[in-house]
Structures are given as structure tokens and as C-alpha cells.
C-alpha angles and dihedrals in degrees: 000000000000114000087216099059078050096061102018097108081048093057084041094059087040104048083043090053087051084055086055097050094051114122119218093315113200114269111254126199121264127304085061128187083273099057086054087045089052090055086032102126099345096074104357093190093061090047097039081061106049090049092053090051090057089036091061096033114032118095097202101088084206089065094041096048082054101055091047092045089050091046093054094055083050098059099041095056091055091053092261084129094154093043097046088054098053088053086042087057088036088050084055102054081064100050128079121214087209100057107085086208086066102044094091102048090045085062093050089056094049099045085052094043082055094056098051091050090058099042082056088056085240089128094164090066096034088059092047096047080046091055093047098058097047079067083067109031121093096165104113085213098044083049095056094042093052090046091047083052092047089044087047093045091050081050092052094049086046096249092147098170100049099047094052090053088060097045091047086060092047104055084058090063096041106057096105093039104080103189090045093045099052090046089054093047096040084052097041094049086048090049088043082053111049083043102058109011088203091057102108100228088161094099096046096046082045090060101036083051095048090055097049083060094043088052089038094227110162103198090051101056084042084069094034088061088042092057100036083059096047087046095055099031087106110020091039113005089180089063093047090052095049091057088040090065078045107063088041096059089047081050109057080036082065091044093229118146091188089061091034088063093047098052087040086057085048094050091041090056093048107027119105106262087255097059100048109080081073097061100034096053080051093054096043090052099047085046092054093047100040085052082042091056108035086050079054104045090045095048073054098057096044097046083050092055098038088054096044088057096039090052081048089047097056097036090059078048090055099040087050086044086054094044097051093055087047090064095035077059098060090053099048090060093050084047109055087148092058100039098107098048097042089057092046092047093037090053096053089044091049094047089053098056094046088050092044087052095046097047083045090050088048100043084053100044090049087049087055099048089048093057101040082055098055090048092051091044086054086056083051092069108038101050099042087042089054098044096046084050088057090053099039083054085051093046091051114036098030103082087208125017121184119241097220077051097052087040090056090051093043091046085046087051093050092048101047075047099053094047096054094105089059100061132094107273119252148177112289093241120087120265114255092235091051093037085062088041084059094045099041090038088054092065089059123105142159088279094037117063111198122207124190125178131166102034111135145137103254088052094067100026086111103046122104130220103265082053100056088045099058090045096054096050095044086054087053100055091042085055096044090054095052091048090054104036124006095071084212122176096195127027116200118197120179129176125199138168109216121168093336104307116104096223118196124195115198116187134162137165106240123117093297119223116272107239094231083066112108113225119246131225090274095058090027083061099045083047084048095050092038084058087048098061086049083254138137141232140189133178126223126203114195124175084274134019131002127269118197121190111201117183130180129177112242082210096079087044096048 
């Protein structure tokens, strides 16, 4: 769950109490702040670019705090993380912590500023901008959200201790307050718990959880089922499961496709082998559209922004332009004598210099167009050669392949081709994350099913090259062994950041490796490149199968 969705309605009270205790704020020309307000959460293109409009041409920095402040949360709802948090510090160069007026909108900015650092695992800043905002902020329910969000980041960081003692303090103040209540003990049960696993957390989730569905409070019960499954994933997965099925039905009821994707990668950990190609071909397709749509919100931002300084641009053109004749006017006035020859010098000059501007415009515009060609071409190729190379492996590895099959794949390919044009637009060289999808995906078959979970693009955003290197050569030779050897019907990947180390957990269900077997120079050499990332391993033999945890510190890639 995103903390901004959490205190949203909160930054919207608060931004719209800092509209109330305005004084006498100079008058700005049309679109106002309220024309913005009225598309405010309801079409948030249309609202990110009225703000921008007031926060480039008002004159009161109240107004202009607002509307940044307003375009940040934006952002950051729509997974523009780094983009809302530069509006949110631009907001702040506008606001003054002495002017009683600013102060709430000062902790809104804060509080924001604090979810996005969380969600940007960067908890050091998000409990210092939390911190900050509690400074501002006089609403008792803004105050108790802003504390649960400073007790969960200390959770996130691992700070158990200190976590439970807010929540613990918390839970005092909450008692006649149901839904909050519920929230603090649901999140201090969960925290009990991760601290200590033999804590049993089990009574208290019950409860929080029986007053979410007293109080019928759907996003509440959505985190009470999270952390129920988490709870019995050990000790009854089938209760976990169970709760499981259940987060994901509250999910799609709430119609959000970020918690949708969470509860699917939960179903698809604890779910039986034959009920999981459901719920895999659902979380593929919700990955690929939140990643769709954020790439698209955030193309829309910028192109808001680049044609509200270009119209300022030419505006300021056309007031020096004006300018300019006005005083061409007053010589010519002084200068009766020379009135012929200055128009005629002062057109030519003028036609030149249109001309000049527009060849310039159009040698610009034709650069741009080159360029946005050859990049489009280079997806081209990516895409399309990637996708002919999953059906040639298919071809040629699958005995029989059904035509409506092959026809699915092809139609998939033409349409990843024919959206191209639509994407953000990116270096021409594959992205690291796709570029191991590709690799791990080209083992499978029709007798070898091969999961992947975890690959994405923030996971490896701080690796360097010789890292990603290593990595994907040590994936390859795992994969290769278990082709050759293993004799596995099903191949598990995941991929997972914790405390600063990527950790990766391969796991399959062929005949294992007896630990008395000696390894030989393919999986010495894996051993060999894992060591030289500063990195461990360890091997696992159950009864069937093979498990390998591999873990490397960010730090030595950053």
C-alpha cells in the first residue's frame, strides 16, 4: 500500500486550511489555485497543469507554494517519486516557518516528502521529514497518522524497538477512535511479531481485523489480511492462503492495481503448482500496465511543463519584439529625414530574423524527429528480436505447439510492436532487469515451467556494470546446470533488496545435489564470481529439489 493514498484526504484538509488563512492574497490572472482544486483527484492532467500554470505565473508565494505542493503529491501518486520530490523542495523555497498562514502547508510538505522517502527505501530522511511535519501539524488525526507512518518506517528500517514504543503510545491515545485503533494494533502486533517469530501476534491481528469489518473499512481489512498471511505463512499456510485469497479480493474491490500486484506475488508464493498460471498471467499483466502507466504519467508531466515554458518563452519574445518597435517608433519620430531608409533596414532586418528563427525551429524540430526515429527504430529491434527468439525456442524445443498458441504469442509481439511509439522513451541498450527476464525465460520449455519474481528496474538501479555482469553470468550457469542435470519440472527465481544486500533465491524441483558431491568447475566458478562481488552463498538439499541463496551488498556496486 502507498502511504500517500493513507494520508492524502489529510494533505488535502490541510492544503485547503492554508486556502482559508490567506490574507488578502494578490489577485492572478485565470486559470486560478481553484481551477486546479476543481480537477484536483478527479483528472490530474488536467490539475498538474493548471497548477503549473499558477506556479510559473502567480506573484503570491503562498499560491505558488500551494500549487507545487499540489503538483508533487501528484506525481508521486502516479509513481513519479523522484519528480514529486523535487515540486514538494521547490514548494519549500516559497514557504516561511514564521508565518503562521504557511505552517500547514509546510507540514504537508514535510509529511509527503516523508512518504516518498520511504517508499524510496531512503528511511533515515523519511523519519526526519516526519519529524519535521509533526512541528506543523495541529490536526490530532493528521498527528497520529504521521506518528503510525514514523513507527512503520522504523519497522521498515528494522528499528523494532523503537517502533513498538510508538505504537505502544499510540494505542493509549487510540482507544476511542475504532478505525485507528485498529490500524496501530494491526501494525504493532505485525512489528511484535517480526521482532521476535514466537511472539504470537495471531489474537491481536484477529481483533484489529474484527473491527475493520465491524466498521466496514476496506483499506483496513486490505492490511489486516496482508499481515494475517504474512503471520501463518510458516506456522498454516493454508491460513495464510486463505487470507491471501483474501487480500486479493479486497484488492481488485478497491480497484488498485498496486495492492493487486502485491496480494497476486503473495498468492503466487503459497498457492498449490496447479492453481498458479491464473494468477501469474494477472500479475504479469498489472506489472506491465502500472509500469505502462507511470512511464506515461510521468511523459505527461514533463510535456506540460516543456509547453508552459516554451509559451513563456515566446511571450517574453513577443513583449521584447513589441518593445523593440515601440522604441523604433520613438526614433522614427525624432528622425523624419531618415524615415524611409530605417523601415526599410529595420524590415529586412526584421524578415531575417523571422526567417533565421523559423529555419532554426525547423532544423530543430527535424533533429528531434530524427532522433526520436532512430530510438524508436532501436526498440524496434529489441522488442521484435526478442520476441521472434521466444517463439524460435518454442519452435524448436516444444515437439507439438499449438497454432492458436503460436497465433497468441505472434498477436502479443504485434502489439508490444505497435505501442512502441507510446513508451517513455529510453537508451537504446536493453535494460539490465529485462535483459535477466530474457535469459531466465529462454530455459523454459513445455517440460520446464519458469517463475520469476522480483526483477525489476529499482532493484538493480544502483548496480554497476561489473556487477551486473557477474550476476548475469552466475544466473546462466545456475540455469545451465539445472538444464543438464537437475531433470527439474518447475524453476523459481526471486529477487529481493533487504537491509543493502540484492538477495536472489533460486529453487527448483529436480533430483537436488547430495551434499557429499564434490562441485564441479561450472558451480566452482559461480562460487568463485559470487566472492568476487563481496557476496554469499549457501545450498540447500530438501527431500526434493535444490534451493540456492545468493546475497551481495549494493554498497560495493554503488
Amino acid at each position: 500500500m502507498r502511504p500517500s493514498s493513507i494520508i492524502l484526504p489529510i494533505l488535502l484538509g490541510s492544503l485547503l486550511a492554508c486556502t482559508s488563512n490567506r490574507e488578502s492574497p494578490q489577485l492572478i490572472s485565470a486559470p486560478t489555485l481553484e481551477k486546479g482544486e476543481s480537477f484536483f483527484n478527479k483528472n490530474n492532467d488536467s490539475a498538474f497543469y493548471y497548477f503549473n500554470l499558477v506556479a510559473t505565473g502567480a506573484t503570491d508565494s503562498l499560491e505558488i507554494a500551494m500549487a507545487y505542493t499540489y503538483m508533487g503529491i501528484i506525481q508521486a501518486y502516479e509513481g513519479d517519486h523522484y519528480g514529486g520530490q523535487e515540486s514538494l523542495l521547490k514548494s519549500l523555497t516559497y514557504l516561511d516557518e514564521h508565518k503562521k498562514e504557511d505552517q500547514e502547508c509546510l507540514g504537508s510538505n514535510y509529511h509527503e516528502l516523508g512518504n516518498i522517502c520511504l517508499n524510496l527505501k531512503n528511511y533515515e530522511a523519511a523519519i526526519d521529514y516526519y519529524n519535521k511535519a509533526l512541528k506543523y501539524i495541529t490536526h490530532p488525526k493528521a498527528e497520529a497518522i504521521a506518528l503510525n507512518s514514523i513507527a512503520l518506517t522504523y519497522q521498515k528500517k528494522g528499528d523494532y524497538d523503537q517502533a513498538i514504543g510508538l505504537y505502544k503510545s499510540l494505542l493509549v491515545k487510540s482507544k476511542d477512535k475504532k478505525k485507528e485503533y485498529a490500524r496501530v494494533l494491526s501494525n504493532y502486533a505485525k512489528t511484535k511479531w517480526l521482532k521476535d517469530s514466537t511472539y504470537p501476534a495471531g489474537p491481536e491481528l484477529q481483533q484489529a481485523l474484527q473491527i475493520r469489518k465491524d466498521s466496514n473499512d476496506i483499506r483496513g481489512l486490505n492490511a489486516s489480511y496482508a499481515h494475517l498471511s504474512d503471520y501463518y505463512s510458516l506456522s498454516l499456510p493454508d491460513s495464510a492462503l486463505y487470507y491471501a485469497v483474501k487480500r486479493y479480493e479486497i484488492a481488485r474491490e478497491m480497484n488498485s492495481p498496486d495492492d493487486e500486484v502485491e496480494a497476486l506475488s503473495k498468492l503466487i508464493t503459497l498457492s498449490p503448482t496447479n492453481l498458479l498460471k491464473p494468477y501469474f498471467v494477472r500479475y504479469q499483466y498489472l506489472t506491465d500496465s502500472i509500469q505502462t502507466a507511470k512511464n506515461a504519467a510521468k511523459n505527461q508531466f514533463a510535456l506540460i511543463r516543456y509547453e508552459a515554458a516554451k509559451n513563456k518563452a515566446d511571450n517574453l519574445q513577443l513583449q521584447k519584439d513589441n518593445a523593440q518597435k515601440k522604441t523604433q517608433l520613438v526614433v522614427q519620430r525624432f528622425l523624419l529625414a531618415l524615415t524611409i531608409l530605417f523601415f526599410i533596414t529595420a524590415g529586412i532586418i526584421l524578415i531575417l530574423r523571422y526567417r533565421r528563427r523559423r529555419q532554426q525551429i525547423e532544423f530543430a524540430s527535424r533533429q528531434a524527429i530524427q532522433e526520436h526515429q532512430l530510438k524508436t527504430s532501436q526498440k524496434v529491434h529489441d522488442v521484435v528480436a526478442n520476441g521472434l527468439y521466444r517463439i524460435m525456442t518454442d519452435l524448436e524445443y516444444k515437439a507439438s505447439l499449438d497454432k492458436e498458441e503460436l497465433i497468441d504469442k505472434i498477436e502479443v509481439l504485434y502489439e508490444r510492436s505497435r505501442d512502441i511509439s507510446y513508451e517513455n522513451p529510453t537508451v537504446s541498450k536493453v535494460p539490465f532487469h529485462v535483459k535477466i527476464d530474457d535469459l531466465l525465460e529462454s530455459f523454459g520449455s513445455d517440460h520446464i515451467k519458469v517463475l520469476i519474481f522480483g526483477n525489476g528496474p529499482m532493484l538493480w538501479s544502483r548496480t554497476n556494470a561489473q556487477i551486473q555482469h557477474e550476476v548475469e553470468h552466475i544466473l546462466q550457469e545456475l540455469m545451465i546446470n539445472m538444464k543438464k542435470h537437475s531433470q527439474a519440472n518447475s524453476v523459481m527465481i526471486k529477487f529481493e533488496c533487504q537491509n543493502g544486500q540484492v538477495q536472489i533465491h533460486y529453487t527448483d524441483d529436480g533430483i537436488g545435489i547430495s551434499p557429499q558431491v564434490k562441485h564441479g568447475n561450472g558451480l566452482q566458478n559461480t562460487g568463485n564470481r559470487i566472492k568476487s562481488i563481496g557476496g554469499q552463498y549457501t545450498f540447500e538439499h530438501p527431500v526434493k529439489g535444490l534451493k540456492i541463496h545468493i546475497s551481495f551488498p549494493i554498497a560495493q556496486s554503488s
